[in-house]
Short mmCIF file of C-alpha atoms and ligand atoms in Angstrom, two decimals:
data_model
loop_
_atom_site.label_atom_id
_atom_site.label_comp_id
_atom_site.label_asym_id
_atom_site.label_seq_id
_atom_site.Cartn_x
_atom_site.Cartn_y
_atom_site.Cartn_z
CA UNK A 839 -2.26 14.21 39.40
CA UNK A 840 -3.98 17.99 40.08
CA UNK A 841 -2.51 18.68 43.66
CA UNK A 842 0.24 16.83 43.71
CA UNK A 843 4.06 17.28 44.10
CA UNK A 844 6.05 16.78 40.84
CA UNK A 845 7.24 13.42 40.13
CA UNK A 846 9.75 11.80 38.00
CA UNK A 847 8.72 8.95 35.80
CA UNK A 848 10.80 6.11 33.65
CA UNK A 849 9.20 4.79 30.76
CA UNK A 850 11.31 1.69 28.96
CA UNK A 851 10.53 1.37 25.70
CA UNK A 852 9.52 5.03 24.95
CA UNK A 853 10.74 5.54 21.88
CA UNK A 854 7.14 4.78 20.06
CA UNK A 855 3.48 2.86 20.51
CA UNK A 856 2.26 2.16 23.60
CA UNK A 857 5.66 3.93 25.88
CA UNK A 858 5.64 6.86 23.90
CA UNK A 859 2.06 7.59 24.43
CA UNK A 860 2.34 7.25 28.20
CA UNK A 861 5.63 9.43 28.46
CA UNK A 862 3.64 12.13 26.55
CA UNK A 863 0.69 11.25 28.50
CA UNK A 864 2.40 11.36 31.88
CA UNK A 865 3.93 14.94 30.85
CA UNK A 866 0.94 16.05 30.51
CA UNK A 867 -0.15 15.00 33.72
CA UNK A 868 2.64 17.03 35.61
CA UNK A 869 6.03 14.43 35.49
CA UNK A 870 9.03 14.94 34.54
CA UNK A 871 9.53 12.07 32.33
CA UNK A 872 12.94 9.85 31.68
CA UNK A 873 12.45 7.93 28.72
CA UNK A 874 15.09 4.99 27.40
CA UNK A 875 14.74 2.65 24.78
CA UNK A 876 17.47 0.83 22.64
CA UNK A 877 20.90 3.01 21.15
CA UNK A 878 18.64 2.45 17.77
CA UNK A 879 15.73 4.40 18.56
CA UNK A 880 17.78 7.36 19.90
CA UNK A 881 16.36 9.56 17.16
CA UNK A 882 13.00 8.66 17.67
CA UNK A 883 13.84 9.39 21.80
CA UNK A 884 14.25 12.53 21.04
CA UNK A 885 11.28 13.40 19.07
CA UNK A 886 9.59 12.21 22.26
CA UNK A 887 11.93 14.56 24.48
CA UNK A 888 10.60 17.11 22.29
CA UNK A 889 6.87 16.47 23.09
CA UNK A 890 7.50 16.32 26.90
CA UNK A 891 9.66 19.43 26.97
CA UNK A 892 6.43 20.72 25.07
CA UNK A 893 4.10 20.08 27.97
CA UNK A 894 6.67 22.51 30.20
CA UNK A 895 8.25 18.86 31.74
CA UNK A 896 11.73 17.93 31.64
CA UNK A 897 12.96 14.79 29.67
CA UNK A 898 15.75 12.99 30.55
CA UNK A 899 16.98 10.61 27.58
CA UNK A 900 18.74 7.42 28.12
CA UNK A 901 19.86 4.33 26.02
CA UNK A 902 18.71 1.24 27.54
CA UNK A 903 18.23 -2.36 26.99
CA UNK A 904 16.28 -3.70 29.19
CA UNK A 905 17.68 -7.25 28.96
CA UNK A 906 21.01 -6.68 29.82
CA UNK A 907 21.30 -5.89 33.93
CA UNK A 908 24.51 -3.68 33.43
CA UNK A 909 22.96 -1.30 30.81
CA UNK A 910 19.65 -0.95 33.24
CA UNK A 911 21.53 0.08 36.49
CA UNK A 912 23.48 2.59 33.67
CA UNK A 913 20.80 4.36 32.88
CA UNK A 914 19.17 4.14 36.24
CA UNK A 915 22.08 5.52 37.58
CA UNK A 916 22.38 8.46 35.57
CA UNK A 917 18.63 9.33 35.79
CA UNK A 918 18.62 9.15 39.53
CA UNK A 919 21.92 11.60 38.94
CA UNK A 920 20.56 13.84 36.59
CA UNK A 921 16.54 14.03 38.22
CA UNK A 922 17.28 12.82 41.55
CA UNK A 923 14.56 10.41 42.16
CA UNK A 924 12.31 8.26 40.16
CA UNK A 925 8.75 8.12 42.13
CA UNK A 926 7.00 5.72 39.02
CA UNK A 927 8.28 3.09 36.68
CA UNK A 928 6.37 2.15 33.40
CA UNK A 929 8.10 -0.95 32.08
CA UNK A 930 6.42 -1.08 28.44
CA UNK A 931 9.34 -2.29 26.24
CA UNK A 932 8.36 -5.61 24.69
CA UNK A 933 8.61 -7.72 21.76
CA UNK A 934 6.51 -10.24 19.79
CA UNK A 935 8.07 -12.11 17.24
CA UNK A 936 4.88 -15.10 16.50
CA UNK A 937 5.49 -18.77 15.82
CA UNK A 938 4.01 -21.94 16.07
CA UNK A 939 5.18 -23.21 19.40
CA UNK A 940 6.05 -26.37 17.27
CA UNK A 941 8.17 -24.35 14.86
CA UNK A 942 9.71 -21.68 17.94
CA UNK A 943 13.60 -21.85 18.06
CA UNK A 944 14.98 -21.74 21.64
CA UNK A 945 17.05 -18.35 20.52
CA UNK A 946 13.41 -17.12 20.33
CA UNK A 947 12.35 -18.70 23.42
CA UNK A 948 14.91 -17.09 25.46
CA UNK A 949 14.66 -13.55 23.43
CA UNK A 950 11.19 -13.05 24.63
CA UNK A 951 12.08 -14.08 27.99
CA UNK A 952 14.90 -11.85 28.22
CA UNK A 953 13.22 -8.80 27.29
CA UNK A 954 9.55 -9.09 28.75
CA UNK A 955 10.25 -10.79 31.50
CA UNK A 956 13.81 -10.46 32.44
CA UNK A 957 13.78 -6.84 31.87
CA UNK A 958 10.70 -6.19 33.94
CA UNK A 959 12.78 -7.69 36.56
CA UNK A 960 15.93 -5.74 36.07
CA UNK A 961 14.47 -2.64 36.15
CA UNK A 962 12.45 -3.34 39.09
CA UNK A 963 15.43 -4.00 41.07
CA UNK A 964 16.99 -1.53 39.97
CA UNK A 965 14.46 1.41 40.68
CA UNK A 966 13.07 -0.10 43.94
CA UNK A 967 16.01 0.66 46.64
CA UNK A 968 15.60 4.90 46.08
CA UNK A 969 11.81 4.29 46.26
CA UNK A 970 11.80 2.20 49.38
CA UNK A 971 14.68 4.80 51.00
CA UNK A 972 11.47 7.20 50.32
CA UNK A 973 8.72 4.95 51.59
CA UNK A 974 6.94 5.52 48.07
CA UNK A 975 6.46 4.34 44.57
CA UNK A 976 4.61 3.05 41.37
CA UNK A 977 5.43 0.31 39.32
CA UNK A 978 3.34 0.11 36.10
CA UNK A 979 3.78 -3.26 34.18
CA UNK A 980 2.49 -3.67 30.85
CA UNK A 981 1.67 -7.23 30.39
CA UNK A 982 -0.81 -8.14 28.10
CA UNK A 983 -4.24 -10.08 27.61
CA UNK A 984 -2.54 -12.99 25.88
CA UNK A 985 -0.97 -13.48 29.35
CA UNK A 986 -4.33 -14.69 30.38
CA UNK A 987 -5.84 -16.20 27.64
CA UNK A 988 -2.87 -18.03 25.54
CA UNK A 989 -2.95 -16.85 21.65
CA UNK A 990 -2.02 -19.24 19.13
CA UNK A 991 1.41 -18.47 17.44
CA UNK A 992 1.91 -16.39 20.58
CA UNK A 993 2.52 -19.01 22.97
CA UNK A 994 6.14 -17.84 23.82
CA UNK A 995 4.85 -14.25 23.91
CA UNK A 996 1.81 -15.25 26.38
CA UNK A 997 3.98 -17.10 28.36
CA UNK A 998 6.44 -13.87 29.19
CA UNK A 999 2.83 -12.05 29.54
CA UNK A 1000 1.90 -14.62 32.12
CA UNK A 1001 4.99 -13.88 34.31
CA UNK A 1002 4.53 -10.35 34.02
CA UNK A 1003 1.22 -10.63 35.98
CA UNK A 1004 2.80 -13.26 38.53
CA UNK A 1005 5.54 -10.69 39.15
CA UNK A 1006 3.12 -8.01 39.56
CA UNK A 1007 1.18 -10.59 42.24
CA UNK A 1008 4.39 -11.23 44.11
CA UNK A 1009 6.27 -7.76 43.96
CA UNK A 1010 2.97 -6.41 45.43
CA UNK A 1011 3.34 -8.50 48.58
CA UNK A 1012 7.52 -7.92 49.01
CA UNK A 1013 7.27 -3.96 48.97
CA UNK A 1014 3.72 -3.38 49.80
CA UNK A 1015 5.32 -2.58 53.33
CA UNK A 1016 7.68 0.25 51.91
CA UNK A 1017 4.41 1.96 50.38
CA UNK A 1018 4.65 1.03 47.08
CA UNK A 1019 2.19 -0.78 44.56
CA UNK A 1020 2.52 -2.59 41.82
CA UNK A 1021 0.01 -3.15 39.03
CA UNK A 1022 0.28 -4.27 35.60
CA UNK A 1023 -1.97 -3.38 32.31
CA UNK A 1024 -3.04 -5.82 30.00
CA UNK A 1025 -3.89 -4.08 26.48
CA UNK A 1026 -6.29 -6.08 23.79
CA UNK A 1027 -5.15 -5.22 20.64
CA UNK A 1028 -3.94 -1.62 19.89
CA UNK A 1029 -2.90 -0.30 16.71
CA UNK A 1030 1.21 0.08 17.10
CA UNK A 1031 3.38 -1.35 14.60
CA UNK A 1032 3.68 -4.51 16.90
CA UNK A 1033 0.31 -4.50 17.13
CA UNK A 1034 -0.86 -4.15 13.01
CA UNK A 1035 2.50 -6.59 12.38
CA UNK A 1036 0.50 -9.21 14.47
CA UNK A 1037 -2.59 -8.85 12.73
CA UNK A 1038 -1.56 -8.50 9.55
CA UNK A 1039 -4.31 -7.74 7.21
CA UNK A 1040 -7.66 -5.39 6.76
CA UNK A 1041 -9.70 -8.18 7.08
CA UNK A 1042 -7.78 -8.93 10.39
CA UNK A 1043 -8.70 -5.84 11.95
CA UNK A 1044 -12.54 -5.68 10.64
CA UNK A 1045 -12.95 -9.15 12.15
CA UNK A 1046 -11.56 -8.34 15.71
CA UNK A 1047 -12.90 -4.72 15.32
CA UNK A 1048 -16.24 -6.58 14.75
CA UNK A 1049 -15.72 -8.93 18.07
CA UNK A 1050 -14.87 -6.11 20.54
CA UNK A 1051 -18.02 -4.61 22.49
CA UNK A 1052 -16.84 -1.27 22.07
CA UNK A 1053 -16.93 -1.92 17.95
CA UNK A 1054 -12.85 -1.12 17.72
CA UNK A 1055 -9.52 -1.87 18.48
CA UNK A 1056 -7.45 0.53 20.97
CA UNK A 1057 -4.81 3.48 20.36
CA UNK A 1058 -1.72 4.05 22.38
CA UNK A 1059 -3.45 7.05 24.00
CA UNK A 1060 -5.86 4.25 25.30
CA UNK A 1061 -3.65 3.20 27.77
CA UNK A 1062 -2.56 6.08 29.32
CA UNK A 1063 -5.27 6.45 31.74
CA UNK A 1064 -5.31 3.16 32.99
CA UNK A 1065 -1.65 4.34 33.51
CA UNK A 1066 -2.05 7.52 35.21
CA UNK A 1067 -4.91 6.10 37.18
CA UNK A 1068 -2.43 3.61 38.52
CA UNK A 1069 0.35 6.46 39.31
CA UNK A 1070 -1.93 8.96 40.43
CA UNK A 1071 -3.57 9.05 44.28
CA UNK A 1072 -6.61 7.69 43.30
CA UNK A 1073 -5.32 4.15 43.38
CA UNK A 1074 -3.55 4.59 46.72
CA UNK A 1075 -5.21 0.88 47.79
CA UNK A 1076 -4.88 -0.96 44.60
CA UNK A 1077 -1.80 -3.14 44.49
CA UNK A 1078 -1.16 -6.69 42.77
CA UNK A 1079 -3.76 -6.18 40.41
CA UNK A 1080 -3.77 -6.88 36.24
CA UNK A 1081 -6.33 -4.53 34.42
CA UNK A 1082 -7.40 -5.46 31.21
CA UNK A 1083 -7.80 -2.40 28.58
CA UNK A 1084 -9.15 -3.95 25.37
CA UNK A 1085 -12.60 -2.31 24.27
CA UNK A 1086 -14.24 -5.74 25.86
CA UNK A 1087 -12.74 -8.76 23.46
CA UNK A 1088 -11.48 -10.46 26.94
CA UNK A 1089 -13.37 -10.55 30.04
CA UNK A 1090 -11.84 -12.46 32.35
N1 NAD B 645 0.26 -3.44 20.46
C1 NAD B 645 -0.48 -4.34 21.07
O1 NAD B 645 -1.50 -4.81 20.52
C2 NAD B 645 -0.12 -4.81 22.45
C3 NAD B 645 -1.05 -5.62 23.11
C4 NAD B 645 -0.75 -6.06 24.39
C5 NAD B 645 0.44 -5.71 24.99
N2 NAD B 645 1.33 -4.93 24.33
C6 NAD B 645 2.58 -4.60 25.03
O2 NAD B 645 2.74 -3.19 25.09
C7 NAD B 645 4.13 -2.87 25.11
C8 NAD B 645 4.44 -1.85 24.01
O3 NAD B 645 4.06 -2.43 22.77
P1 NAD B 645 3.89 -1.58 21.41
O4 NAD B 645 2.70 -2.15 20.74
O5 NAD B 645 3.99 -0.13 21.69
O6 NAD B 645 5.18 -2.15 20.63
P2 NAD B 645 6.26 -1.43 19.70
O7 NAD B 645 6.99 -2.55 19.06
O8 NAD B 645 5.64 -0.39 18.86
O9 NAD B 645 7.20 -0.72 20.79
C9 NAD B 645 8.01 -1.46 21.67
C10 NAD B 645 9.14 -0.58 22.16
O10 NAD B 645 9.99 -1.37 23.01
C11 NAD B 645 11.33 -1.13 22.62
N3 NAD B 645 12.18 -2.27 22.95
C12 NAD B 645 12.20 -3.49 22.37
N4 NAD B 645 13.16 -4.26 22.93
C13 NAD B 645 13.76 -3.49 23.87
C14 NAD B 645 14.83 -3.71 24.76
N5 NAD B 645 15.51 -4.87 24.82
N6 NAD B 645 15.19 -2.70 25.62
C15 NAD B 645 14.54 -1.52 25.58
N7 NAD B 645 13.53 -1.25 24.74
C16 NAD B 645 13.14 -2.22 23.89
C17 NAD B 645 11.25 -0.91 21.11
O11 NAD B 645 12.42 -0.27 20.60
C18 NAD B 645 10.00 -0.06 21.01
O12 NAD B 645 10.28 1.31 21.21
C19 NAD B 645 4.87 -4.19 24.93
O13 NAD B 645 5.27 -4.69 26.19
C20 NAD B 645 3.82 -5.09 24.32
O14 NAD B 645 4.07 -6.46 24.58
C21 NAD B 645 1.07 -4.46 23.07
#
């Protein structure tokens, strides 16, 4: 973002994995950085506050889960209080709990949907009126590639993945008008602890470490340039799209 004015960024979820290497990573690049996540992963918030401080940003630290509408607009409210504006939302907090779609309970059903869909909404809505007061914005959604493809034992999990990337289609095309895009990520496998929990075993990793063209699986700091490509200038006319990141195991 060389050049440009300093902007404020939210990253759900930001407390480790994927979010906390794009609230480092968008430090780095010049943000100020608010970072929420659950009232459990406060702790681990603040080793991240630590990191961003570190790159000469601020970090504004607020419990939030994402499912629940009043505890968004909370924390929304009291980062827009605190930094004043928030030019780019990253929503990255997610959850994967596999099952058989034969053997999924509707409390898991509705958990997934409540989080990684749901909560993409809800903090959409509640970011988007400062941004379109502004004429400006980035929305970041991190969806995923079993979105596309469907992953057995994921079905409930692809299925919120899936709606991310409709969201990101249709959000596009309702503030596109108010100058700001909306574009979503969709990771292949990277090495988090949701990530390894999926997989499960060595042999797991060898095999899809063996599939991908690039010979491995990914690392949080993977995604961050995808990310700061999508918040940065340089993807001023890209809007409504889903980019897959995943060393070449998914091409479509
Ligand atoms: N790791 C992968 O292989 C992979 C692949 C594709 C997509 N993704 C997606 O990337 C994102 C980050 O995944 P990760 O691998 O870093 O997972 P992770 O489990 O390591 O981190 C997820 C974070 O989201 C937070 N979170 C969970 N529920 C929340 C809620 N209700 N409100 C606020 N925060 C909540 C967790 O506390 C945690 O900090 C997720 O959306 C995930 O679906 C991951």
């Amino acid at each position: 973002m060389a050049g440009e004015s300093m902007k404020v960024a939210l990253v759900t979820g930001a407390s480790r994995g994927i979010g906390r290497a794009i609230a480092a990573g968008l430090a780095e690049a010049g943000c100020d950085v608010a970072i929420v996540d659950l009232p459990s992963q406060s702790a681990l918030l603040a080793e991240v506050a630590q990191d961003i401080e570190a790159a000469g940003r601020r970090a504004y630290l607020q419990p939030m889960d994402v499912s629940d509408p009043e505890s968004v607009q909370r924390a929304v409210d009291a980062v827009l209080r605190e930094a004043g504006r928030i030019d780019i939302l990253v929503n990255n907090a997610g959850i994967l709990v596999p099952s058989p779609l034969q053997d999924l309970t509707v409390d898991s059903w509705d958990r997934h949907f409540d989080v990684n869909a749901r909560g993409v909404l809800l903090a959409c809505q509640a970011v988007l009126p400062q941004m379109r007061a502004r004429k400006s914005g980035r929305i970041i959604n991190i969806a995923s590639i079993a979105g596309r493809q469907g992953v057995a034992t994921q079905g409930h999990y692809a299925a919120t993945k899936a709606t991310v990337i409709t969201l990101t289609r249709v959000l596009a095309q309702e503030v596109g008008m108010d100058g700001i895009t909306v574009n979503a990520i969709c990771p292949g496998i990277i090495l988090t602890e949701m990530g390894k929990n999926n997989l499960g075993s060595e042999e797991a990793i060898r095999h899809w470490e063996n599939v991908a063209a690039l010979k491995r699986l990914g690392n949080p700091e993977d995604i961050v340039g995808p990310v700061r490509f999508f918040t940065s200038d340089e993807s001023a006319f890209v809007t409504g799209q889903s980019l897959n990141v995943c060393g070449g195991i998914y091409f479509h």
